[in-house]
Amino acid sequence: MSEEAVSTPQTQVEKDQQWRDEVYQGDVPQFTGRALVTGLLLGWLMALSNLYVGLKSGWGLGVEITAIVLGFAIWKAIEGMRLTKKPLTMLENNIIMTSAVAPSYVTSGGLVSAIPAIWMLDPTFHIAWWQLGIWMMVILFLGLTVSIPIKRQMVNSGELAFPAVVPAAETLRSMYSKGAEAVQKASSLAVAAVIGVFTKVAVERAWVPPLLTFSKATIGGISFPKLTLFFETSWIFIGFGAFIGKRVGVTMLVGMLLNFGVLAPWMIHKGEIRHDPPQLRSEQLLEFPLTIPAGAEMTFTLTEAEDTPELSNTDGALSLVSRGWQDTVTYASMEELVAALNAGKDVTSGSEESLLLFSIAEIGNKVGMEKHRPIPFLPFELDRPVMDRVPQLRVDAPGMTHYEAMITQAGPGGELDAAAMLGFEPGSEDLKTVGGYRQIVAWTMWPGVGMMVVAGLLAFAFQWRTIGGAFKVFLQSLKRDKKAAAGSDDPIGDIEVPMGWFVIGFLFFGLLAIIVMNWLFAIPVWMGIIAVILSFFLAIVSVRASGETGISPIGAMGKVTQLTFGVLHPGSMKTNLMTANVTAGAAGAAGDMMNQFKVGHMVGAKPRLQLLAQVFGILMALAVVPVFFIMVPDASAIGTQELPAPAAIVWAGVAKLLSQGLGSLPPTAVKALFIAGLFGAAVTILEKVYPKSKQWWWLPSPAGMGIAMTVPALYSLSMFIGAMLALVLGKVAKKTNDMYTIPVASGFIAGESLTGVFFAILAALGG
């Protein structure tokens, strides 16, 4: 062969023909029943794991390698028991991986971000599980269709590296060339999963303490536990740390110390981080008209720390507040009673009436049971309680929100105890402590959000060549299909996904998305159209970026949409969140499908069958939605130390900021937001100008720092430990690290998170 012939680049048609001749394995079983069922079951389990981890950390885990290892191990065991004579083929395992990935990434459809965020902003928002299932399905199928027209240019051309999934393809190949090694990896994963299960069971059964801390240690007079400075008896985030690398691991530790060791105590002392006022609630449903006799009296004791933040370290300032009735008074309604109490009528304690505020809150009261159909179009019924909204009397001390404070019902007891007449339990008390996860993150989320959003959007803007290349790819795909239609040779036209599937699918699911947005969230049709168009273009950009760098900028795609609709529809947080949900969810699904196409291309799979496997995987993802509702029955379950939902905190924060403006934030939080944003921009610019800086382990990662400011301190500490363990193992025993770190870390996460889901369901069902 001449030198000229060697140097002449291949045309795309020649590349496709060579792939068909040398790589494609059309005669090997691929889309079999056993492969699909195995993949869907594994996918459902790993989706639950990702849901649990996502609500805790805001991040999701790639499950390709885990699915490959488990699929191989399961069918190797079945073959060993002589229950089948046909070994699982490599392409069947590829279908297991492809069908498993789709349900496991349902979290990108909004279950750990937009949906919890809308509850954070509006706790009264209600959506049925089947309605949410339809919403998830539409978003994911919309993204799936976007991958079709750009697949051949992005994958077949070989110009993109797809660094995130090439290791999965190499693992798949090695499984069928080094069988003993594959069994060792699967065994280590199983052992780690069992350890994870037993750890969670031991914690839930109180055999071991869930949290370890130095309870007497303080920072600025605030004890470690109140600053969430714990070590958790858990393997999940230690396993997670093994994936994030040294730089992000160190950043998580630095971010934790800065956030919970410096900023939180400082802002508590300044009065910027406050707690809710101490409050007592009536335990009775009051009936009106209500008569309070002459001589009746009630007394409340208010205690607040003075010199140090904690009441345990000081006697505190004590106030005694009494209310009395000199004459018999009859109140016709709750509103009249509350107005009289707050107006200071019949107050015996003089000037201290301003320390208390009485109010009315509506609570649910069960009045019976009724039958209902959870799925309207299926003829089966379940029992559910009939709830009535009734008023409840409450009293709090609104001025006591800085240092620790307590309200106590102090009598006087007897027949003329007005507090008892109004339903307050004798001796009842409510202590509000400083710190705590929710109270700290209500302030620290703003610098965290500022850093992540600015860095993410700036990094996205720096990829302008990638953006241009993405649209060039789309236009080239259209030209190629026109040539194919005109009769030019296409060596793989019969196995690739036809462009017609894209046209029909995108039009159908795009129209359906517009209808569902209007139906569930009252988003105007014209805004729904813009959201669908944006999702198409931004999904293409996201796929291109993922193919080049291995990182899918789903968060940045969502923020672009939030900024867009912040201008188009200012003031509507629901529109802001849910249109961004469409964009980010579609981008995630498109990138996911493209990753699977890349693995399939490397091992010789049929793209049409891979797409079909993902279709079944998305349908299986719907089975995750009811579990989500069991784990998160209402807004009170999220934003807690158990389920902090940091991704939702960021989404809700951006929506609130765009809706209400900077004036709605404390002045110190605004300053911190701008400083953190500038820091995120500076690091991103440095990485662009001097790419080698990405290798500096001491240079903070904006994403890692932002996450450390929105998750409990104990998660950051565990991730740092996991990252350091993987680093040390990689240096002292590289072969062992390469062989076992990923399977063991995956086993820890899968075993403990699935057990956590089980206990969450058990608790929700009253077990």
XYZ file of N, CA and C in Angstrom, residues 141-142 144-150 474 477-478 481-482 497-512 532 536 611:
99
model
N -38.375 10.562 27.417
C -38.558 10.177 26.011
C -38.219 11.337 25.072
N -38.513 12.559 25.502
C -38.158 13.725 24.687
C -36.644 13.777 24.489
N -34.571 11.271 24.753
C -34.154 10.085 24.006
C -34.218 10.336 22.501
N -35.266 11.014 22.051
C -35.420 11.259 20.608
C -34.348 12.214 20.079
N -33.881 13.144 20.935
C -32.872 14.108 20.472
C -31.561 13.410 20.126
N -31.278 12.294 20.767
C -30.020 11.592 20.498
C -29.979 10.952 19.117
N -31.133 10.736 18.513
C -31.187 9.974 17.253
C -30.476 10.678 16.099
N -30.790 11.949 15.795
C -30.200 12.537 14.581
C -28.715 12.841 14.683
N -28.147 12.891 15.891
C -26.737 13.270 16.029
C -25.847 12.090 16.380
N -25.628 18.446 13.850
C -27.040 18.245 13.532
C -27.311 18.528 12.059
N -26.021 15.762 9.905
C -26.857 14.561 9.954
C -28.055 14.699 9.024
N -28.599 15.912 8.926
C -29.717 16.131 8.010
C -29.270 15.949 6.557
N -28.792 12.226 5.702
C -30.026 11.475 5.481
C -30.693 11.847 4.164
N -30.492 13.109 3.724
C -31.024 13.491 2.412
C -30.304 12.721 1.306
N -30.610 3.826 13.731
C -31.956 4.308 14.045
C -32.377 5.297 12.964
N -33.501 5.074 12.278
C -33.902 5.952 11.175
C -34.244 7.364 11.657
N -33.999 8.363 10.793
C -34.340 9.741 11.125
C -35.842 9.907 11.328
N -36.637 9.078 10.661
C -38.090 9.160 10.818
C -38.535 8.933 12.255
N -37.793 8.077 12.978
C -38.131 7.844 14.391
C -37.961 9.136 15.189
N -36.927 9.907 14.830
C -36.718 11.184 15.522
C -37.857 12.156 15.234
N -38.212 12.300 13.982
C -39.245 13.275 13.608
C -40.554 12.957 14.321
N -40.985 11.704 14.224
C -42.251 11.315 14.858
C -42.153 11.440 16.376
N -41.053 10.927 16.943
C -40.904 10.926 18.398
C -40.814 12.319 18.982
N -40.012 13.190 18.359
C -39.847 14.528 18.932
C -41.133 15.337 18.816
N -41.804 15.241 17.704
C -43.069 15.973 17.550
C -44.104 15.473 18.551
N -44.186 14.146 18.708
C -45.195 13.580 19.613
C -44.902 13.946 21.063
N -43.672 13.672 21.520
C -43.355 13.931 22.923
C -43.183 15.421 23.207
N -42.777 16.199 22.189
C -42.732 17.648 22.371
C -44.117 18.220 22.594
N -45.083 17.783 21.772
C -46.468 18.226 21.945
C -47.022 17.758 23.289
N -46.715 16.523 23.638
C -47.187 15.987 24.913
C -46.582 16.768 26.083
N -39.647 23.470 25.052
C -39.355 22.284 24.244
C -38.272 22.596 23.212
N -34.388 20.961 22.998
C -33.788 20.329 21.830
C -32.359 20.821 21.619
N -31.574 1.353 21.511
C -32.631 2.348 21.720
C -33.877 1.691 22.298
